[in-house]
Coordinates of C-alpha atoms in Angstrom, one line a residue:
R910 CA 35.1 24.1 -27.3
L911 CA 35.2 22.0 -24.1
K912 CA 34.3 25.1 -22.1
T913 CA 31.2 25.8 -24.2
I914 CA 30.1 22.2 -23.7
N915 CA 30.7 22.4 -20.0
R916 CA 28.8 25.7 -19.8
L917 CA 25.9 24.2 -21.8
Q918 CA 25.8 21.2 -19.4
V919 CA 25.7 23.6 -16.4
I920 CA 22.8 25.5 -18.0
I921 CA 20.9 22.3 -18.8
Q922 CA 21.4 21.1 -15.3
H923 CA 20.2 24.4 -13.9
L924 CA 17.1 24.3 -16.1
K925 CA 16.4 20.8 -15.0
M926 CA 16.6 21.7 -11.4
S927 CA 14.5 24.9 -11.7
N928 CA 11.7 22.9 -13.4
Q929 CA 11.3 20.2 -10.7
T930 CA 10.5 17.6 -13.4
D931 CA 14.0 16.3 -13.7
S932 CA 13.4 12.9 -15.4
T933 CA 16.0 11.2 -13.2
A934 CA 14.3 12.3 -9.9
E935 CA 12.6 9.5 -8.0
V936 CA 9.5 11.4 -7.6
L937 CA 8.2 14.3 -9.7
L938 CA 6.1 17.0 -8.0
E939 CA 4.5 19.5 -10.3
K940 CA 1.6 21.9 -10.5
R941 CA -0.6 21.8 -13.6
G942 CA -3.6 24.1 -13.6
G943 CA -5.3 23.7 -10.2
A944 CA -3.9 20.2 -9.7
G945 CA -0.8 19.2 -7.7
I946 CA 0.6 16.1 -9.4
I947 CA 2.8 13.5 -7.7
T948 CA 4.5 11.1 -10.1
L949 CA 6.4 8.1 -8.6
N950 CA 9.4 7.8 -10.9
R951 CA 11.3 4.6 -10.2
P952 CA 10.0 2.5 -13.0
K953 CA 12.9 0.0 -12.8
A954 CA 12.1 -0.6 -9.1
L955 CA 8.3 -0.7 -10.0
N956 CA 8.1 2.7 -8.3
A957 CA 8.8 1.2 -4.8
L958 CA 8.6 3.8 -2.1
N959 CA 11.8 4.8 -0.3
L960 CA 12.5 7.3 2.5
S961 CA 13.8 10.1 0.2
M962 CA 10.5 9.9 -1.8
I963 CA 8.5 10.0 1.4
K964 CA 10.5 13.1 2.5
Q965 CA 9.7 14.9 -0.7
I966 CA 6.0 14.0 -1.0
Y967 CA 4.9 14.7 2.6
P968 CA 5.8 18.4 2.8
Q969 CA 4.6 19.0 -0.8
L970 CA 1.2 17.4 0.1
K971 CA 0.9 19.6 3.2
T972 CA 1.8 22.7 1.1
W973 CA -0.8 21.9 -1.5
E974 CA -3.4 21.2 1.1
Q975 CA -3.0 24.7 2.4
D976 CA -2.6 26.4 -1.0
P977 CA -5.8 28.2 -2.2
E978 CA -4.6 27.8 -5.8
T979 CA -4.5 24.0 -5.6
S980 CA -7.9 22.4 -5.8
L981 CA -7.0 18.7 -6.1
I982 CA -4.1 16.3 -5.9
I983 CA -3.3 13.5 -8.3
I984 CA -0.8 10.7 -7.7
K985 CA 0.4 8.2 -10.3
G986 CA 3.3 6.0 -11.3
T987 CA 5.6 5.9 -14.4
G988 CA 6.7 3.0 -16.6
G989 CA 3.3 1.4 -17.3
K990 CA 3.9 -1.6 -15.1
A991 CA 3.2 -0.4 -11.6
F992 CA 1.6 2.3 -9.6
C993 CA 3.8 1.4 -6.7
A994 CA 4.8 -2.2 -5.8
G995 CA 5.4 -1.4 -2.2
G996 CA 8.0 0.0 0.2
D997 CA 11.7 -0.4 -0.4
I998 CA 12.0 -3.6 1.6
R999 CA 15.6 -4.3 0.7
A1000 CA 16.8 -1.1 2.1
I1001 CA 14.9 -1.6 5.3
T1002 CA 16.3 -5.2 5.6
E1003 CA 19.9 -4.0 5.1
A1004 CA 19.4 -1.3 7.7
G1005 CA 17.8 -3.7 10.2
K1006 CA 20.7 -6.1 10.0
V1007 CA 23.1 -3.4 11.1
G1008 CA 20.8 -1.6 13.6
D1009 CA 20.5 1.5 11.4
K1010 CA 17.9 4.1 12.3
L1011 CA 16.2 3.7 8.9
T1012 CA 14.1 0.9 10.4
Q1013 CA 12.4 3.6 12.6
E1014 CA 12.6 6.6 10.2
F1015 CA 11.1 4.7 7.2
F1016 CA 8.0 3.5 9.0
Q1017 CA 7.6 6.8 10.9
G1018 CA 7.7 8.7 7.6
E1019 CA 5.6 6.3 5.7
Y1020 CA 2.8 6.2 8.3
R1021 CA 2.8 10.0 8.7
L1022 CA 2.3 10.2 4.9
N1023 CA -0.5 7.6 5.0
N1024 CA -2.2 9.8 7.7
A1025 CA -1.6 13.0 5.7
I1026 CA -3.4 11.3 2.7
G1027 CA -6.2 10.0 5.0
T1028 CA -6.8 13.4 6.5
C1029 CA -6.1 15.5 3.4
K1030 CA -8.7 18.3 3.0
K1031 CA -8.2 18.6 -0.8
P1032 CA -9.7 15.9 -3.1
Y1033 CA -7.0 13.2 -3.6
V1034 CA -7.1 11.1 -6.7
A1035 CA -4.9 8.0 -7.0
L1036 CA -4.5 6.4 -10.5
I1037 CA -3.6 2.9 -9.5
D1038 CA -2.7 1.6 -12.9
G1039 CA -0.5 -1.6 -12.7
I1040 CA 0.9 -3.3 -9.6
T1041 CA -0.3 -1.7 -6.4
M1042 CA 0.9 -3.6 -3.3
G1043 CA 1.9 -2.9 0.3
G1044 CA 3.2 0.7 0.5
G1045 CA 1.5 1.5 -2.8
V1046 CA -1.8 0.6 -1.2
G1047 CA -0.9 3.0 1.6
L1048 CA -0.4 5.9 -0.9
S1049 CA -3.8 5.3 -2.5
V1050 CA -6.4 3.6 -0.4
H1051 CA -6.8 6.4 2.3
G1052 CA -7.5 9.1 -0.4
H1053 CA -10.9 10.1 -1.6
F1054 CA -10.7 8.5 -5.1
R1055 CA -8.9 5.4 -6.3
V1056 CA -9.1 4.7 -10.0
A1057 CA -8.3 1.1 -11.0
T1058 CA -7.7 -0.2 -14.6
E1059 CA -7.6 -3.6 -16.2
K1060 CA -3.9 -3.6 -15.4
T1061 CA -4.3 -3.1 -11.7
L1062 CA -2.9 -5.9 -9.5
F1063 CA -3.6 -5.4 -5.8
A1064 CA -2.2 -7.5 -2.9
M1065 CA -1.1 -7.1 0.7
P1066 CA 1.5 -10.0 0.7
E1067 CA 3.3 -9.1 3.9
T1068 CA 2.6 -12.3 5.9
A1069 CA 4.8 -14.1 3.3
I1070 CA 7.8 -12.0 4.3
G1071 CA 7.4 -12.0 8.1
L1072 CA 5.6 -8.7 8.2
F1073 CA 1.9 -7.7 8.5
P1074 CA -0.3 -5.7 6.2
D1075 CA 0.7 -2.3 7.4
V1076 CA 0.2 1.3 6.0
G1077 CA -3.2 1.5 7.6
G1078 CA -4.2 -2.1 6.6
G1079 CA -5.6 -2.5 10.1
Y1080 CA -8.0 0.3 9.3
F1081 CA -9.2 -0.3 5.7
L1082 CA -9.1 -4.2 5.5
P1083 CA -11.6 -5.0 8.3
R1084 CA -13.9 -2.3 6.8
L1085 CA -14.3 -4.2 3.5
S1086 CA -17.5 -6.2 3.2
G1087 CA -17.8 -9.4 5.2
K1088 CA -14.5 -11.0 6.0
V1089 CA -12.8 -10.2 2.6
G1090 CA -10.2 -8.0 4.3
Y1091 CA -9.2 -10.7 6.7
Y1092 CA -8.9 -13.2 3.8
L1093 CA -6.8 -10.8 1.7
A1094 CA -4.6 -10.0 4.7
L1095 CA -3.9 -13.5 5.8
T1096 CA -3.5 -15.2 2.5
G1097 CA -2.0 -12.3 0.4
C1098 CA -4.5 -13.1 -2.3
R1099 CA -4.1 -11.0 -5.4
L1100 CA -6.9 -9.2 -7.0
K1101 CA -6.8 -8.0 -10.6
G1102 CA -8.6 -5.3 -12.6
R1103 CA -12.3 -4.8 -11.9
D1104 CA -12.1 -7.1 -8.9
V1105 CA -10.1 -4.4 -7.1
L1106 CA -13.2 -2.2 -7.5
K1107 CA -15.6 -5.0 -6.6
A1108 CA -13.8 -5.7 -3.4
G1109 CA -14.2 -2.0 -2.4
I1110 CA -10.6 -1.1 -2.7
A1111 CA -10.9 1.1 -5.8
T1112 CA -13.8 3.7 -6.1
H1113 CA -13.7 3.8 -10.0
F1114 CA -12.7 1.7 -12.9
V1115 CA -11.3 3.2 -16.1
E1116 CA -9.5 1.8 -19.1
S1117 CA -5.7 2.2 -18.8
A1118 CA -5.5 3.9 -22.2
K1119 CA -8.0 6.5 -21.1
L1120 CA -6.0 7.7 -18.1
P1121 CA -4.1 10.5 -19.9
A1122 CA -7.4 12.0 -21.1
L1123 CA -8.9 11.6 -17.6
E1124 CA -5.9 13.4 -16.1
K1125 CA -6.2 16.2 -18.6
D1126 CA -9.9 16.6 -17.8
L1127 CA -9.2 16.6 -14.1
I1128 CA -6.6 19.3 -14.5
A1129 CA -9.0 21.4 -16.6
L1130 CA -11.6 21.5 -13.9
K1131 CA -12.0 25.0 -12.5
S1132 CA -11.8 25.0 -8.7
P1133 CA -13.7 21.7 -8.4
S1134 CA -15.5 20.4 -5.4
K1135 CA -15.4 16.7 -4.5
E1136 CA -18.8 16.3 -6.2
N1137 CA -17.4 17.7 -9.5
I1138 CA -14.5 15.4 -9.4
A1139 CA -16.8 12.4 -8.6
D1140 CA -19.0 13.4 -11.5
L1141 CA -16.1 13.4 -13.9
L1142 CA -14.7 10.1 -12.6
N1143 CA -18.2 8.6 -12.8
S1144 CA -18.6 9.6 -16.4
Y1145 CA -15.4 7.8 -17.4
H1146 CA -16.3 4.9 -15.2
K1147 CA -19.7 4.5 -16.8
K1148 CA -18.2 4.5 -20.3
C1149 CA -15.7 1.8 -19.5
T1150 CA -16.9 -1.6 -20.8
V1151 CA -13.7 -3.7 -20.1
D1152 CA -14.6 -6.9 -18.2
Q1153 CA -18.0 -5.4 -17.5
E1154 CA -19.7 -8.8 -17.6
K1155 CA -17.2 -10.6 -15.3
K1156 CA -18.4 -11.7 -11.9
F1157 CA -16.4 -10.8 -8.9
V1158 CA -13.7 -13.5 -8.6
L1159 CA -14.5 -14.1 -4.9
D1160 CA -18.3 -14.2 -5.4
E1161 CA -18.7 -17.9 -5.3
H1162 CA -16.5 -18.2 -2.2
M1163 CA -17.9 -15.3 -0.2
E1164 CA -20.1 -17.5 2.1
K1165 CA -17.1 -19.7 2.9
I1166 CA -14.8 -16.6 3.4
N1167 CA -17.2 -15.0 5.8
S1168 CA -17.6 -18.1 7.9
L1169 CA -14.1 -19.5 7.8
F1170 CA -12.3 -16.2 8.4
S1171 CA -14.6 -15.1 11.3
A1172 CA -12.9 -17.3 13.8
N1173 CA -11.2 -15.6 16.9
S1174 CA -7.8 -17.2 16.5
M1175 CA -5.5 -18.4 13.8
E1176 CA -5.6 -21.9 15.2
E1177 CA -9.4 -21.9 14.9
I1178 CA -9.3 -20.6 11.3
V1179 CA -6.9 -23.4 10.4
K1180 CA -9.2 -25.9 12.1
K1181 CA -12.2 -24.6 10.3
L1182 CA -10.4 -24.8 6.9
K1183 CA -9.4 -28.4 7.6
Q1184 CA -13.0 -29.3 8.7
D1185 CA -14.5 -27.6 5.6
G1186 CA -12.2 -29.7 3.3
S1187 CA -13.5 -28.1 0.1
P1188 CA -10.9 -27.5 -2.7
F1189 CA -11.2 -23.7 -1.9
A1190 CA -10.6 -24.3 1.9
L1191 CA -7.7 -26.6 1.3
K1192 CA -6.1 -24.2 -1.1
Q1193 CA -6.3 -21.4 1.5
L1194 CA -4.8 -23.8 4.1
E1195 CA -1.9 -24.6 1.8
T1196 CA -1.3 -20.9 1.4
I1197 CA -1.5 -20.1 5.1
N1198 CA 0.9 -22.9 6.0
K1199 CA 3.6 -21.1 4.0
M1200 CA 3.2 -17.8 5.9
S1201 CA 5.1 -16.7 9.0
P1202 CA 3.1 -18.1 12.0
T1203 CA 4.1 -15.0 14.0
S1204 CA 2.9 -12.7 11.2
L1205 CA -0.4 -14.5 10.9
K1206 CA -1.1 -14.0 14.6
L1207 CA -0.1 -10.4 14.6
T1208 CA -2.2 -9.7 11.5
L1209 CA -5.4 -11.3 12.8
R1210 CA -5.2 -9.3 16.0
Q1211 CA -4.2 -6.1 14.1
L1212 CA -7.4 -6.4 12.0
R1213 CA -9.7 -7.3 14.9
E1214 CA -8.5 -4.4 17.0
G1215 CA -8.2 -2.0 14.0
A1216 CA -11.9 -2.6 13.1
S1217 CA -13.0 -0.2 15.9
M1218 CA -10.0 2.2 15.8
S1219 CA -9.5 5.5 14.1
L1220 CA -6.8 5.6 11.3
Q1221 CA -4.5 7.5 13.7
E1222 CA -4.9 4.8 16.4
V1223 CA -4.3 2.1 13.8
L1224 CA -1.1 3.7 12.5
R1225 CA 0.3 4.0 16.1
M1226 CA -0.5 0.4 16.7
E1227 CA 1.1 -0.6 13.4
Y1228 CA 4.2 1.4 14.2
R1229 CA 4.6 -0.7 17.4
L1230 CA 4.2 -3.9 15.3
S1231 CA 6.7 -2.7 12.7
Q1232 CA 9.3 -2.2 15.4
A1233 CA 8.6 -5.6 16.9
C1234 CA 9.1 -7.2 13.5
M1235 CA 12.4 -5.3 13.0
K1236 CA 13.7 -6.8 16.2
G1237 CA 12.4 -10.3 15.3
Q1238 CA 13.8 -13.0 13.0
D1239 CA 11.0 -13.8 10.5
F1240 CA 11.1 -10.5 8.5
Y1241 CA 14.8 -10.9 7.6
E1242 CA 14.2 -14.6 6.8
G1243 CA 11.1 -13.9 4.7
V1244 CA 12.9 -11.2 2.7
R1245 CA 15.8 -13.5 2.2
A1246 CA 13.6 -16.4 1.0
V1247 CA 11.2 -14.4 -1.2
L1248 CA 13.3 -11.4 -2.5
I1249 CA 17.0 -12.2 -2.2
D1250 CA 17.8 -15.9 -2.6
K1251 CA 14.3 -16.5 -4.0
D1252 CA 14.3 -20.1 -2.8
Q1253 CA 10.8 -19.6 -1.5
S1254 CA 11.4 -21.7 1.6
P1255 CA 11.7 -19.6 4.6
K1256 CA 12.6 -21.2 8.0
W1257 CA 10.2 -19.5 10.3
K1258 CA 10.9 -19.2 14.0
P1259 CA 8.8 -20.4 15.7
P1260 CA 7.7 -22.7 12.9
A1261 CA 4.2 -23.4 14.1
L1262 CA 1.2 -21.3 15.2
E1263 CA 0.9 -23.1 18.5
E1264 CA 4.4 -22.0 19.4
V1265 CA 3.7 -18.3 19.0
S1266 CA 2.5 -17.4 22.6
D1267 CA -0.2 -15.0 23.5
E1268 CA 2.3 -13.3 25.7
F1269 CA 4.7 -12.7 22.8
V1270 CA 1.8 -11.3 20.7
D1271 CA 0.7 -9.0 23.6
N1272 CA 4.3 -7.6 23.9
C1273 CA 4.3 -6.6 20.2
F1274 CA 1.3 -4.4 20.8
K1275 CA 2.6 -2.6 23.9
P1276 CA 3.1 1.2 23.8
L1277 CA 6.7 2.3 23.1
G1278 CA 6.5 5.3 25.5
N1279 CA 8.6 8.2 24.0
D1280 CA 9.3 6.2 20.9
D1281 CA 5.6 5.8 19.9
L1282 CA 4.6 7.2 16.6
K1283 CA 3.8 10.9 16.7
L1284 CA 1.2 12.0 14.1

């Protein structure tokens, strides 16, 4: 009897493997109709992106891009709470503490994947239902279509953990209207639902409950062009009335955001916020004062330079910054304070903006020679 059970288990295991949708896999890659579908499948970890997922998604994306039978690519998350809450920061922290190569391999792999999405010749549709932060933004924002829902929660909260808004943040953030991108990057401000569309991060807004139907309709399209896909997404978008009447959450502050966040240095932004003295300005000041001073300076320069760079140039620059952060102190301290001990009181070094020298910042942007990111 035991033998039969064992044999059954072997057969079941084999079936699971042959049909790449093993429910325990961290990422599911399947072909349905003309669509290649990527499903991030770590619901307990809010679909956080790790190196093994990157290593599976990248070659599959490249294969589908070349495959005449694949006409579009869809990416989504499981579990109903998150599309992807970010990169696997804990693993990177552990690796960094012991000088493991993961601190290089993870960022190399992730940024190459961001570039593959940004240059993908096939229409790429990201269903950003639920939490979409950091690395999750990198998996979606560079694609052709980003569909937000009332459950979408967007943020680039990296300055709070001694990092910077990477994954091509230096490319897409300064290209948002006015200084919204600078504001989102420096304060880590969260946007919800329709506001993600209004800020220019999503391209469409669809009710969460309608996503399965939308996906089915996308899969049913016969060798669609980008226009066909846009038409289908537009038809769903137009039918969605959720929060239709709501004004953009930042509307009333746009004038202030555009003037206060247009300064050339962090010190000047802080000075402007103090001088302004409005409740909004003081609230931003309070937020900024909690962030890593080093991260704030790196971020402001990253966005200012990224505004006139190609995505590839931005990713190379960000790789240099990532390696500088891995060698520094604030990243490990930020992760400790926010994610591990959760005491929310990081001890930044240096603790003040004035103490982060221009020379230090310049060094973080310097080319790494043979170690630079190859795209």
